[in-house]
């Protein structure tokens, strides 16, 4: 009589194993980029082996694209929960700015993945069949807020929702991605608690001033911190 085939632990929980592989891969790709990432390290961190990894997610480039798609899906899912449609338009935009800023702060690996893929000129993202469909509902959500703002008189004109979101994301992304160099150049600790609060206030004031046509002073503006690094004197 044949012995019953032993079911391995990963076979009893294939989805759990897949999720562990993706989390380990996200950390590896964020830390080392695609070229520097090592499948052996990903497998070891996930408690897997390379055979299991290839079974669940394919080769290294397939794994990278799956991680990238998952990173975009995560932020888009959380954005859909912002409930912007039930807020006054200026408040909805303010909430979106707060969310984007804090999401980037909480998920530095997302910024690292974006940097890696931009260096590759979106070579891998172009293969995705999912990413564009994820973004369409999000763009329409912002468009609806802008149109409501125009109808209510809060916004004089309807701006392109894609341009608006790119501007919001850029204000956060550039600051955080370049905080080390900018901190040296301008003599400030840009990631100090107060500095981060001042940056958020500045972004809100800047975007709402542009949308409403009012002075940014109406929306508040944080005071600039004193330089903590001696600045070079010019003669």
CSV table of C-alpha atoms in Angstrom, one decimal:
chain,number,residue,atom,x,y,z
A,1,UNK,CA,0.0,0.0,0.0
A,2,UNK,CA,1.4,3.4,-1.0
A,3,UNK,CA,2.2,5.8,1.8
A,4,UNK,CA,0.1,9.1,1.7
A,5,UNK,CA,2.1,11.9,0.1
A,6,UNK,CA,3.5,14.3,2.7
A,7,UNK,CA,2.1,17.8,2.3
A,8,UNK,CA,4.7,20.4,3.0
A,9,UNK,CA,4.0,23.4,5.2
A,10,UNK,CA,4.2,25.9,2.2
A,11,UNK,CA,1.7,23.7,0.3
A,12,UNK,CA,-0.8,24.0,3.1
A,13,UNK,CA,-0.6,27.8,3.0
A,14,UNK,CA,0.4,28.7,-0.5
A,15,UNK,CA,-1.1,32.2,-0.3
A,16,UNK,CA,0.7,32.9,3.0
A,17,UNK,CA,4.0,31.8,1.4
A,18,UNK,CA,3.4,34.0,-1.6
A,19,UNK,CA,2.7,37.0,0.6
A,20,UNK,CA,5.9,36.4,2.6
A,21,UNK,CA,7.9,36.2,-0.6
A,22,UNK,CA,6.4,39.5,-1.9
A,23,UNK,CA,7.1,41.3,1.3
A,24,UNK,CA,10.7,40.0,1.4
A,25,UNK,CA,11.1,40.9,-2.2
A,26,UNK,CA,9.8,44.5,-1.7
A,27,UNK,CA,12.4,45.1,1.1
A,28,UNK,CA,15.2,43.6,-1.1
A,29,UNK,CA,14.3,45.6,-4.2
A,30,UNK,CA,13.9,48.8,-2.2
A,31,UNK,CA,17.3,48.3,-0.6
A,32,UNK,CA,19.3,47.1,-3.5
A,33,UNK,CA,17.4,47.9,-6.7
A,34,UNK,CA,16.6,45.3,-9.3
A,35,UNK,CA,20.2,44.7,-10.4
A,36,UNK,CA,21.6,44.4,-6.8
A,37,UNK,CA,18.7,42.3,-5.4
A,38,UNK,CA,19.5,38.6,-4.8
A,39,UNK,CA,16.9,35.9,-5.1
A,40,UNK,CA,18.7,33.8,-2.4
A,41,UNK,CA,18.3,36.6,0.1
A,42,UNK,CA,14.6,37.0,-0.7
A,43,UNK,CA,14.0,33.3,-0.4
A,44,UNK,CA,15.9,33.0,2.9
A,45,UNK,CA,14.0,36.0,4.4
A,46,UNK,CA,10.7,34.6,3.3
A,47,UNK,CA,11.5,31.1,4.7
A,48,UNK,CA,11.4,29.6,1.3
A,49,UNK,CA,13.8,28.3,-1.3
A,50,UNK,CA,14.4,29.3,-4.9
A,51,UNK,CA,12.2,26.5,-6.3
A,52,UNK,CA,9.2,27.7,-4.2
A,53,UNK,CA,9.9,31.3,-5.1
A,54,UNK,CA,9.9,30.5,-8.9
A,55,UNK,CA,6.7,28.4,-8.4
A,56,UNK,CA,4.8,31.2,-6.8
A,57,UNK,CA,6.0,34.3,-8.6
A,58,UNK,CA,8.2,33.4,-11.5
A,59,UNK,CA,11.7,34.7,-12.3
A,60,UNK,CA,13.4,37.7,-10.7
A,61,UNK,CA,12.0,40.2,-13.2
A,62,UNK,CA,8.5,38.8,-12.9
A,63,UNK,CA,8.8,39.0,-9.1
A,64,UNK,CA,10.0,42.7,-9.4
A,65,UNK,CA,7.0,43.6,-11.5
A,66,UNK,CA,4.6,41.9,-9.2
A,67,UNK,CA,6.1,43.8,-6.3
A,68,UNK,CA,5.8,47.1,-8.2
A,69,UNK,CA,2.2,46.4,-9.1
A,70,UNK,CA,1.5,45.5,-5.5
A,71,UNK,CA,3.0,48.8,-4.3
A,72,UNK,CA,0.8,50.8,-6.7
A,73,UNK,CA,-2.3,48.8,-5.7
A,74,UNK,CA,-1.7,49.4,-2.0
A,75,UNK,CA,-1.6,53.2,-2.3
A,76,UNK,CA,-4.5,53.3,-4.7
A,77,UNK,CA,-6.7,51.1,-2.3
A,78,UNK,CA,-5.9,53.4,0.6
A,79,UNK,CA,-6.7,56.5,-1.5
A,80,UNK,CA,-10.1,55.1,-2.3
A,81,UNK,CA,-10.8,55.1,1.4
A,82,UNK,CA,-10.3,58.8,1.8
A,83,UNK,CA,-14.0,59.6,1.3
A,84,UNK,CA,-13.2,62.7,-0.6
A,85,UNK,CA,-16.6,62.8,-2.2
A,86,UNK,CA,-18.2,63.8,1.1
A,87,UNK,CA,-15.9,66.7,1.9
A,88,UNK,CA,-16.0,70.3,0.7
A,89,UNK,CA,-13.6,70.5,-2.2
A,90,UNK,CA,-10.8,72.5,-0.5
A,91,UNK,CA,-11.0,70.1,2.5
A,92,UNK,CA,-10.9,67.1,0.1
A,93,UNK,CA,-7.7,68.4,-1.5
A,94,UNK,CA,-6.2,69.1,1.9
A,95,UNK,CA,-7.0,65.5,2.9
A,96,UNK,CA,-5.4,64.2,-0.2
A,97,UNK,CA,-2.2,66.2,0.4
A,98,UNK,CA,-2.0,65.0,4.0
A,99,UNK,CA,-2.6,61.4,2.9
A,100,UNK,CA,0.1,61.5,0.2
A,101,UNK,CA,2.7,63.1,2.4
A,102,UNK,CA,2.1,60.7,5.3
A,103,UNK,CA,1.9,57.7,3.0
A,104,UNK,CA,5.3,58.5,1.6
A,105,UNK,CA,6.7,59.0,5.1
A,106,UNK,CA,5.3,55.6,6.2
A,107,UNK,CA,6.4,53.7,3.1
A,108,UNK,CA,9.9,54.8,2.1
A,109,UNK,CA,10.3,51.5,0.2
A,110,UNK,CA,7.6,52.8,-2.2
A,111,UNK,CA,9.8,55.8,-3.1
A,112,UNK,CA,12.8,53.6,-3.5
A,113,UNK,CA,10.9,51.3,-5.9
A,114,UNK,CA,9.8,54.4,-7.9
A,115,UNK,CA,13.3,55.6,-8.1
A,116,UNK,CA,14.5,52.2,-9.4
A,117,UNK,CA,11.9,52.0,-12.0
A,118,UNK,CA,12.4,55.6,-13.2
A,119,UNK,CA,16.1,54.8,-13.7
A,120,UNK,CA,15.0,52.0,-15.9
A,121,UNK,CA,12.6,54.4,-17.8
A,122,UNK,CA,9.6,52.3,-16.7
A,123,UNK,CA,10.9,49.4,-18.7
A,124,UNK,CA,9.2,46.8,-16.5
A,125,UNK,CA,6.1,48.9,-15.7
A,126,UNK,CA,5.3,49.0,-19.4
A,127,UNK,CA,4.7,45.3,-19.3
A,128,UNK,CA,2.0,45.7,-16.6
A,129,UNK,CA,-1.6,45.0,-17.6
A,130,UNK,CA,-2.9,46.2,-14.3
A,131,UNK,CA,-1.4,49.6,-13.4
A,132,UNK,CA,-3.3,51.8,-15.9
A,133,UNK,CA,-6.6,50.3,-14.9
A,134,UNK,CA,-5.8,51.0,-11.2
A,135,UNK,CA,-5.3,54.7,-11.9
A,136,UNK,CA,-8.4,55.5,-13.9
A,137,UNK,CA,-10.8,55.5,-11.0
A,138,UNK,CA,-8.4,57.6,-8.9
A,139,UNK,CA,-8.1,60.2,-11.6
A,140,UNK,CA,-11.9,60.4,-11.9
A,141,UNK,CA,-12.2,60.8,-8.1
A,142,UNK,CA,-9.9,63.9,-8.2
A,143,UNK,CA,-11.8,65.2,-11.3
A,144,UNK,CA,-15.0,65.0,-9.4
A,145,UNK,CA,-13.6,67.0,-6.5
A,146,UNK,CA,-12.3,69.7,-8.9
A,147,UNK,CA,-15.6,69.9,-10.8
A,148,UNK,CA,-17.5,70.2,-7.5
A,149,UNK,CA,-15.1,73.0,-6.5
A,150,UNK,CA,-15.8,74.9,-9.7
A,151,UNK,CA,-19.6,74.4,-9.3
A,152,UNK,CA,-19.4,75.7,-5.7
A,153,UNK,CA,-17.3,78.6,-6.6
A,154,UNK,CA,-14.3,77.4,-4.5
A,155,UNK,CA,-12.1,77.0,-7.5
A,156,UNK,CA,-12.3,79.5,-10.4
A,157,UNK,CA,-11.3,77.0,-13.1
A,158,UNK,CA,-11.2,73.3,-13.5
A,159,UNK,CA,-7.6,72.0,-13.5
A,160,UNK,CA,-6.4,68.8,-15.1
A,161,UNK,CA,-6.7,66.1,-12.4
A,162,UNK,CA,-3.6,64.3,-13.6
A,163,UNK,CA,-1.5,67.5,-13.4
A,164,UNK,CA,-3.0,68.3,-10.0
A,165,UNK,CA,-2.1,64.9,-8.6
A,166,UNK,CA,1.4,64.9,-10.2
A,167,UNK,CA,2.0,68.3,-8.5
A,168,UNK,CA,0.8,67.1,-5.1
A,169,UNK,CA,2.9,63.9,-5.3
A,170,UNK,CA,6.0,65.8,-6.6
A,171,UNK,CA,5.9,68.3,-3.7
A,172,UNK,CA,6.2,65.4,-1.3
A,173,UNK,CA,8.4,63.0,-3.4
A,174,UNK,CA,11.1,65.5,-4.3
A,175,UNK,CA,11.4,66.8,-0.7
A,176,UNK,CA,11.7,63.3,0.8
A,177,UNK,CA,13.9,61.8,-1.9
A,178,UNK,CA,16.3,64.6,-1.8
A,179,UNK,CA,16.2,65.5,1.9
A,180,UNK,CA,19.8,64.5,2.6
A,181,UNK,CA,21.3,66.7,-0.1
A,182,UNK,CA,18.9,69.6,0.4
A,183,UNK,CA,19.6,69.5,4.1
A,184,UNK,CA,23.3,69.9,3.5
A,185,UNK,CA,22.8,72.7,0.9
A,186,UNK,CA,20.4,74.7,3.0
A,187,UNK,CA,21.7,73.9,6.4
A,188,UNK,CA,18.5,72.4,7.8
A,189,UNK,CA,17.4,69.0,9.2
A,190,UNK,CA,14.5,68.6,6.8
A,191,UNK,CA,13.3,65.4,8.5
A,192,UNK,CA,13.1,66.9,12.0
A,193,UNK,CA,9.5,66.7,13.4
A,194,UNK,CA,8.9,70.5,13.2
A,195,UNK,CA,10.4,70.7,9.7
A,196,UNK,CA,8.0,67.9,8.4
A,197,UNK,CA,5.1,69.8,9.9
A,198,UNK,CA,6.2,73.0,8.3
A,199,UNK,CA,6.6,71.3,4.9
A,200,UNK,CA,3.1,69.8,5.1
A,201,UNK,CA,1.6,73.2,5.9
A,202,UNK,CA,3.5,74.8,3.1
A,203,UNK,CA,2.3,72.2,0.6
A,204,UNK,CA,-1.4,72.6,1.6
A,205,UNK,CA,-1.1,76.4,1.4
A,206,UNK,CA,0.6,76.3,-2.0
A,207,UNK,CA,-1.8,73.9,-3.6
A,208,UNK,CA,-5.0,75.6,-2.2
A,209,UNK,CA,-3.7,79.0,-3.2
A,210,UNK,CA,-3.2,77.8,-6.7
A,211,UNK,CA,-6.7,76.2,-6.9
A,212,UNK,CA,-8.7,79.0,-5.2
A,213,UNK,CA,-6.8,82.0,-6.5
A,214,UNK,CA,-6.4,83.3,-2.9
A,215,UNK,CA,-3.1,84.2,-1.1
A,216,UNK,CA,-1.3,81.2,0.4
A,217,UNK,CA,-1.3,83.3,3.7
A,218,UNK,CA,-5.0,82.5,4.0
A,219,UNK,CA,-4.2,78.9,4.4
A,220,UNK,CA,-1.3,79.3,6.8
A,221,UNK,CA,2.3,79.0,6.4
A,222,UNK,CA,4.9,77.5,8.8
A,223,UNK,CA,7.9,79.5,9.9
A,224,UNK,CA,11.2,78.5,8.4
A,225,UNK,CA,13.5,76.8,11.0
A,226,UNK,CA,16.9,78.3,11.8
A,227,UNK,CA,19.8,76.8,9.9
A,228,UNK,CA,21.5,74.0,12.0
A,229,UNK,CA,24.5,73.7,9.7
A,230,UNK,CA,26.7,76.8,9.1
A,231,UNK,CA,26.1,78.2,5.7
A,232,UNK,CA,29.0,79.3,3.5
A,233,UNK,CA,29.5,83.0,3.6
A,234,UNK,CA,29.7,84.9,0.3
A,235,UNK,CA,31.8,88.1,-0.1
